[in-house]
Tab-separated table of C-alpha atoms and ligand atoms in Angstrom:
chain	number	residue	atom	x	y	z
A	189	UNK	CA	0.000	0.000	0.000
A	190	UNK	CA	1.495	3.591	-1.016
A	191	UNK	CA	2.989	5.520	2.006
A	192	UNK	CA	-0.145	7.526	3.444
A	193	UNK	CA	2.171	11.327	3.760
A	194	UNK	CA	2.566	11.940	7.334
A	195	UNK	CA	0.838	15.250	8.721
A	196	UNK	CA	3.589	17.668	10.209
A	197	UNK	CA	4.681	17.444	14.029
A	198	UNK	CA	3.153	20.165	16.156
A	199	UNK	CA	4.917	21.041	18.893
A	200	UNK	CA	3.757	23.860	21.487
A	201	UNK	CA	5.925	25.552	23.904
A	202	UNK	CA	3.702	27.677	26.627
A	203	UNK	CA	6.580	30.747	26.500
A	204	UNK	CA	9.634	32.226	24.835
A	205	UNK	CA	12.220	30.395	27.251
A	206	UNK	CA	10.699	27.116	26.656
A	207	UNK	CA	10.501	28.235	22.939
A	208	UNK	CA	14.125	28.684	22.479
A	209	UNK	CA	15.255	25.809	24.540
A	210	UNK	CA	13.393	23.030	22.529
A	211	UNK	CA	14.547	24.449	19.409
A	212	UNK	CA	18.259	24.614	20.313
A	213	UNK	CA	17.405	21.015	21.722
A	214	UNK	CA	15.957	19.920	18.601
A	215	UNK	CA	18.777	21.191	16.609
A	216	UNK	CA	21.649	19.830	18.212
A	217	UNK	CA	19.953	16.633	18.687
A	218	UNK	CA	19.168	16.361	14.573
A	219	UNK	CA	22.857	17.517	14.021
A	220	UNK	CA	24.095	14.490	16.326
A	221	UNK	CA	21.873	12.165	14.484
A	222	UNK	CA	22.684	12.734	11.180
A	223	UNK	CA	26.251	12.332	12.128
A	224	UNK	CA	25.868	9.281	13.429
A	225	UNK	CA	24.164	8.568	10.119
A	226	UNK	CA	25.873	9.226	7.359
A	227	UNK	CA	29.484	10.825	9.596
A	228	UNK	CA	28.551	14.556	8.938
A	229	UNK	CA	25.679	17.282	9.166
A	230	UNK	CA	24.162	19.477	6.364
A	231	UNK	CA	22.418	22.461	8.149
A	232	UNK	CA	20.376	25.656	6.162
A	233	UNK	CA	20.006	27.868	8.493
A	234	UNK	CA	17.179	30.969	8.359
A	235	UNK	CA	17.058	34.334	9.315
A	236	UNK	CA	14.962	36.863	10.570
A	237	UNK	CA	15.075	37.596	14.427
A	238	UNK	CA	13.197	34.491	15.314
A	239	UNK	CA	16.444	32.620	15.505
A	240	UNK	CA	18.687	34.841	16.980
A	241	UNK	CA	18.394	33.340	20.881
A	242	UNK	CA	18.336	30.110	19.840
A	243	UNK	CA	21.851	30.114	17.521
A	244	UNK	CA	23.060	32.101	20.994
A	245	UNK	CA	22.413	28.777	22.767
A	246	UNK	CA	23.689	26.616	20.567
A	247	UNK	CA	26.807	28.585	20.803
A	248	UNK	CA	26.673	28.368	24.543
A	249	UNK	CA	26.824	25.189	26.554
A	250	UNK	CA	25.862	22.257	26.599
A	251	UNK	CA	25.654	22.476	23.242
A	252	UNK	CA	29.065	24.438	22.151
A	253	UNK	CA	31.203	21.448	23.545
A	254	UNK	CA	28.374	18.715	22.391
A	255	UNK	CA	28.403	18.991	18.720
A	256	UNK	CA	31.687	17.846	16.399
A	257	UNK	CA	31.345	21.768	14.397
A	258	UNK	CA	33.831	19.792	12.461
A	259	UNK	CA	31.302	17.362	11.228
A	260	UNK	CA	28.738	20.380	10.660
A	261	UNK	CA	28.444	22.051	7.317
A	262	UNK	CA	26.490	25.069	7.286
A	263	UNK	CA	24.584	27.043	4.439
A	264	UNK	CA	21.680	29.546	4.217
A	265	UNK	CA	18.214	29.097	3.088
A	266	UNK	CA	17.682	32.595	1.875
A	267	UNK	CA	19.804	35.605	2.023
A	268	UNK	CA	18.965	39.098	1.755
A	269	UNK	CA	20.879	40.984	-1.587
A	270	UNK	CA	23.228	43.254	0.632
A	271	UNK	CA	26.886	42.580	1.639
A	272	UNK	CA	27.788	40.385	4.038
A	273	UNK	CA	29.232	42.854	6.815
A	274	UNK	CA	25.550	44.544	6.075
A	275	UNK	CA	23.083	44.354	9.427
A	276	UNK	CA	20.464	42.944	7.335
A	277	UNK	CA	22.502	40.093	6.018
A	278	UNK	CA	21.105	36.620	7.629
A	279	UNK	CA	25.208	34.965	6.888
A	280	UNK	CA	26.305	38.191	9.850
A	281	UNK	CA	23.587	37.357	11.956
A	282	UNK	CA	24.581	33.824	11.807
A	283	UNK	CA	28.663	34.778	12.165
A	284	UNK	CA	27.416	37.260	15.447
A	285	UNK	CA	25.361	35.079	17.268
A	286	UNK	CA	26.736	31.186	16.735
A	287	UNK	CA	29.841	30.795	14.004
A	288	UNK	CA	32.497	32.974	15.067
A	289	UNK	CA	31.424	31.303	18.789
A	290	UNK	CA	31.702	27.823	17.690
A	291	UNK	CA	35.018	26.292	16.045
A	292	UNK	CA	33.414	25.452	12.741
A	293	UNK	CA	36.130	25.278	10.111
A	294	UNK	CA	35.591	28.094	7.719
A	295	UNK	CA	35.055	25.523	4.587
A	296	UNK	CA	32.670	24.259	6.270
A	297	UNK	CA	30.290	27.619	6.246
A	298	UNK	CA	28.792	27.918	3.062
A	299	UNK	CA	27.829	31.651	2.465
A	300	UNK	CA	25.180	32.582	-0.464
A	301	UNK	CA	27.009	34.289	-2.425
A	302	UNK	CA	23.819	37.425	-2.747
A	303	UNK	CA	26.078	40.296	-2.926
A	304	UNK	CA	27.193	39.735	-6.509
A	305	UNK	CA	26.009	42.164	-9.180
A	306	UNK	CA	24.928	38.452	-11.503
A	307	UNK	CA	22.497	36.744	-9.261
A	308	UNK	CA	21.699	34.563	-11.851
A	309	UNK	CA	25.367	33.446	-12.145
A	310	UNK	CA	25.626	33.687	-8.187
A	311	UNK	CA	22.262	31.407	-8.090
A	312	UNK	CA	24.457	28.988	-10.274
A	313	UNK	CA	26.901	29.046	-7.919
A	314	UNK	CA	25.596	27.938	-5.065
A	315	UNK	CA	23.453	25.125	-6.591
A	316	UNK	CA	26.678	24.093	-7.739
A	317	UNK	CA	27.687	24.195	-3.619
A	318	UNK	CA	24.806	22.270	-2.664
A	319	UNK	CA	25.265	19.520	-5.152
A	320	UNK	CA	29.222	19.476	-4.353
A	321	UNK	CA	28.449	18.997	-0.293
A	322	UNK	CA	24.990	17.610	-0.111
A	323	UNK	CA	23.988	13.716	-1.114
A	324	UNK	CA	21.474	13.762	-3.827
A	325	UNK	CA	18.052	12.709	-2.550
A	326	UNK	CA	15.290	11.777	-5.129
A	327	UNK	CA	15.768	12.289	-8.285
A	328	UNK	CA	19.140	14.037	-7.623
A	329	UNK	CA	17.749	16.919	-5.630
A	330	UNK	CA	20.250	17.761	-2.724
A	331	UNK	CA	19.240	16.551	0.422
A	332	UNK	CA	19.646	18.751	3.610
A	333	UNK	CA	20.074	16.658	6.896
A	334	UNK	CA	17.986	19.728	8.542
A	335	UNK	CA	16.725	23.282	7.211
A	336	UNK	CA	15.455	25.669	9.424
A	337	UNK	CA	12.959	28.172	8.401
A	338	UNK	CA	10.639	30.800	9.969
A	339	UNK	CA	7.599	32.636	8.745
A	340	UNK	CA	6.923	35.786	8.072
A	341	UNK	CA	3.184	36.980	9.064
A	342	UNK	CA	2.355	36.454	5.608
A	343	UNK	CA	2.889	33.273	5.360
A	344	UNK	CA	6.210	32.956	3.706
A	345	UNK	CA	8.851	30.869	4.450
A	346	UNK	CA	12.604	31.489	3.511
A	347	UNK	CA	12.672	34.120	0.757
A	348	UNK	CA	9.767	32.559	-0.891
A	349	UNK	CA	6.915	35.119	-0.985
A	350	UNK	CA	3.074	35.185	-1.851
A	351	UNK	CA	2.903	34.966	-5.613
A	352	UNK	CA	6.362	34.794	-6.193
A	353	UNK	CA	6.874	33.502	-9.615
A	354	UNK	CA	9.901	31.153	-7.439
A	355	UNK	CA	7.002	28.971	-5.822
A	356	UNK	CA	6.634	27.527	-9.245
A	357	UNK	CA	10.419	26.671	-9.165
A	358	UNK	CA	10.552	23.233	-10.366
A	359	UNK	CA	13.845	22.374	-11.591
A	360	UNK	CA	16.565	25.027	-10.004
A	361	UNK	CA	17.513	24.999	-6.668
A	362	UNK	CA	18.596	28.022	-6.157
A	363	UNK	CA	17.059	31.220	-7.476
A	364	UNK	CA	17.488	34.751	-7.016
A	365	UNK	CA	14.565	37.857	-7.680
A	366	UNK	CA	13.190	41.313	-6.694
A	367	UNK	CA	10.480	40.715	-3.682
A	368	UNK	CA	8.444	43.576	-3.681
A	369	UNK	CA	7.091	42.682	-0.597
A	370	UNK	CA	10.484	43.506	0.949
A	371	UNK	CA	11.495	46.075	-1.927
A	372	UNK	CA	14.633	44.269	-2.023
A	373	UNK	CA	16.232	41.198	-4.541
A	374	UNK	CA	16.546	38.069	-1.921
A	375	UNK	CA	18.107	34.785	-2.790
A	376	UNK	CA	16.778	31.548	-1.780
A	377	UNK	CA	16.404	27.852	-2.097
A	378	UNK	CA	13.420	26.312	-3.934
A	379	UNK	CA	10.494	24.114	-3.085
A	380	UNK	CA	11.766	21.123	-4.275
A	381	UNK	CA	15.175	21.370	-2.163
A	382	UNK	CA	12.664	22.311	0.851
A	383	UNK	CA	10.635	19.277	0.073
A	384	UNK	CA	13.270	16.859	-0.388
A	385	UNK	CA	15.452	17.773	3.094
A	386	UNK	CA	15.487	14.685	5.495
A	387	UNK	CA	13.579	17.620	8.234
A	388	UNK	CA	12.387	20.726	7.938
A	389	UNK	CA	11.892	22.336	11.581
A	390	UNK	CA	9.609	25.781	11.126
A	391	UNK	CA	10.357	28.368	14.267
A	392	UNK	CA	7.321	30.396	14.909
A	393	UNK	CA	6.592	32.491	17.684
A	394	UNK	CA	4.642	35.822	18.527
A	395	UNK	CA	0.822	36.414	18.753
A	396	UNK	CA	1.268	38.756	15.188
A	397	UNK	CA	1.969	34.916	13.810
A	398	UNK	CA	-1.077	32.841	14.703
A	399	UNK	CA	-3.163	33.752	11.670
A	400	UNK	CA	-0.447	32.724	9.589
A	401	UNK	CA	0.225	29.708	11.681
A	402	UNK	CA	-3.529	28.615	11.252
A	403	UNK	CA	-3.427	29.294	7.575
A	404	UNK	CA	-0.091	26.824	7.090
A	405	UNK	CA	-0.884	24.041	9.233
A	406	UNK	CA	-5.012	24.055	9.009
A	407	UNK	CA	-6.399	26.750	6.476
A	408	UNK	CA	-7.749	25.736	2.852
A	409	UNK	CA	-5.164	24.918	-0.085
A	410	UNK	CA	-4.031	28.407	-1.236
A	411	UNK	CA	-0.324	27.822	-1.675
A	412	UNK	CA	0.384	30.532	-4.086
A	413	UNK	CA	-0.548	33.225	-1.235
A	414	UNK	CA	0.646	31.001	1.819
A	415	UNK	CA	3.711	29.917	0.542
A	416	UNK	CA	4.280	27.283	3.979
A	417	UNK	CA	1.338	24.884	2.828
A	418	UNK	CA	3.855	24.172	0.291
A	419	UNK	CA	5.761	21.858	3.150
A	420	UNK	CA	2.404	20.054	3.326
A	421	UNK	CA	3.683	17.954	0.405
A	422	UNK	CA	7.368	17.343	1.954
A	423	UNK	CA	8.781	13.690	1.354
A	424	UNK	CA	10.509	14.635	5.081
A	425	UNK	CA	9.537	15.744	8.431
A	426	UNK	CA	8.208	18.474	8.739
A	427	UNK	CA	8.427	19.899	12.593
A	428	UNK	CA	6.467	22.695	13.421
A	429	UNK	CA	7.875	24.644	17.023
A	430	UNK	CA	5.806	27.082	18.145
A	431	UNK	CA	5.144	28.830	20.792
A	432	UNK	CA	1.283	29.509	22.623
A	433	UNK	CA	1.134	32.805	21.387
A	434	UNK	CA	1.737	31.766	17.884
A	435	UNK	CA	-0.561	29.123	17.907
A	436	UNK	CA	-3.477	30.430	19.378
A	437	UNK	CA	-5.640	30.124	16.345
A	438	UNK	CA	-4.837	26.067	16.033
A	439	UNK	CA	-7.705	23.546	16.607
A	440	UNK	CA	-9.839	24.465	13.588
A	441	UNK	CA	-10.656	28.283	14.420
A	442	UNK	CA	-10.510	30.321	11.810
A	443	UNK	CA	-8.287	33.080	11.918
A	444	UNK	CA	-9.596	36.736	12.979
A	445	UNK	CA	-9.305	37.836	8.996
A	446	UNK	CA	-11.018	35.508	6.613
A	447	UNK	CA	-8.641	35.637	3.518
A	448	UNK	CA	-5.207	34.676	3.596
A	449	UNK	CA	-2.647	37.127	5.877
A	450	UNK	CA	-1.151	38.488	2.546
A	451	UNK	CA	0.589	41.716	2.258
A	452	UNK	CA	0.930	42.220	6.174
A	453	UNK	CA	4.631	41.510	6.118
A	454	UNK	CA	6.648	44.407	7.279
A	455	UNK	CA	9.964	43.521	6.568
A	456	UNK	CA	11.565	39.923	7.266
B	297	6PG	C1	14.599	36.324	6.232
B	297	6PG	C2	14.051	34.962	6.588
B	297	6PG	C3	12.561	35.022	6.545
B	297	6PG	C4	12.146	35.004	7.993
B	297	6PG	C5	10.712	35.411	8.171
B	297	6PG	C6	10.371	35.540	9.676
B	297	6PG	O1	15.556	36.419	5.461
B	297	6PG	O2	14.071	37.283	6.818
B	297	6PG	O3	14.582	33.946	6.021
B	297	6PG	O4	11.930	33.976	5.859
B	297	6PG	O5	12.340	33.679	8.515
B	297	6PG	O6	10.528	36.660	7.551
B	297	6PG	O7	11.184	36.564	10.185
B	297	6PG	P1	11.182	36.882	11.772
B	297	6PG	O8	11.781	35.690	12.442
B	297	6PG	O9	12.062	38.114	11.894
B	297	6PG	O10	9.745	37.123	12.170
């Protein structure tokens, strides 16, 4: 009988502290198992502010002295079209809070290149990284031990944003585009390397994300404007940690607004 696809994991923390502990717990934990695995780790990591305490733990102990960073290689789901040293760059909000804390050989930290003037060529690039470092999963798609992502409170999920042209992305990786949503270009990875990663883990937390939350995990199909129900049809897990705020509107309630939480993302 055909694999019946698996539903996401829901996990609910009742507060921030609890929040950021289980996700640094969940982290290190799929980093150490992967290892085991296969003798390394294949990390994306996201950005946004979501993450920030929890790559401080992880740079903290237990979990500084737990991991072999040696085994880890890390890359980026998205990446904002600025230099590297810039404050919005996800790669220095990585560096600030966990790499430069960690002793993670620099080879091992796989920066998106989104600086360059040719973001096609750049997009090349780094597909070419992920093929080089990652073990192809079906049909030759790179497979990520473990991406992170967060949402945006329009439903997005790395740079991929409501009626992006990119959600379409079947064949690329890696693409690069203006988000007028963000008035900026952002580069990111596609659906299909999403949907092919061994886990996904989605960080959520704030009240301002529990309409978006509902409409991921229990709102009608609309994946063109709620770019996470796209995950629904991941070959992986798929963990959802959230927090109580954020998932407030779970259990079947529709959301306070009745069409999708579109266009209410102020930056991210
Ligand atoms: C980015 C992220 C983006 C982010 C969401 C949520 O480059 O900003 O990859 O997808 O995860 O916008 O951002 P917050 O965590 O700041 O709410």
């Amino acid at each position: 009988m055909a694999d019946v696809p698996v539903g996401p994991e829901i996990i609910v923390l009742p507060d921030a502290a609890s929040f950021v502990a289980a996700a640094a717990e969940r982290v290190s934990r799929r980093c150490a198992d992967a290892i085991e695995e296969r003798g390394e780790c294949a990390i994306a990591l996201t950005g946004g502010d979501t993450p920030r305490p929890i790559y401080a733990r992880l740079a903290r102990e237990p979990y500084r002295s737990r991991l072999p960073w040696d085994r880890v290689r890390v890359f980026w789901g998205d990446e904002r079209c600025v230099p590297p040293e810039d404050p919005r760059s996800n790669f220095r909000m990585a560096q600030d809070t966990l790499l430069q804390h960690v002793p993670i050989p620099p080879s091992r930290v796989h920066r998106m290149p989104a600086e360059r003037a040719d973001l096609v060529a750049a997009a090349l690039d780094y597909a070419e990284e992920l093929s080089a470092h990652l073990p192809p999963g079906d049909g030759g798609v790179p497979r990520f031990d473990l991406v992170l992502l967060g949402m945006g409170e329009d439903g997005h999920i790395a740079s991929l944003f409501p009626g992006a042209p990119a959600l379409r992305e079947t064949r690329r990786t890696v693409v690069a585009y203006y988000v007028p949503q963000v008035t900026m270009n952002r580069m990111t990875l596609t659906v299909p390397v999403l949907t092919h990663a061994a886990e996904v883990c989605v960080l959520v937390s704030g009240a301002q994300k529990a309409d978006a939350v509902w409409w991921a995990l229990e709102g009608p199909p609309e994946p063109e404007r709620v770019p996470a129900q796209l995950l629904r049809r991941s070959g992986g897990r798929v963990v959802w940690l959230v927090d109580a705020a954020a998932a407030s509107r779970l259990s079947d309630r529709p959301p306070s607004g009745a069409a999708p939480p579109e266009g209410r993302e102020a930056g991210g």
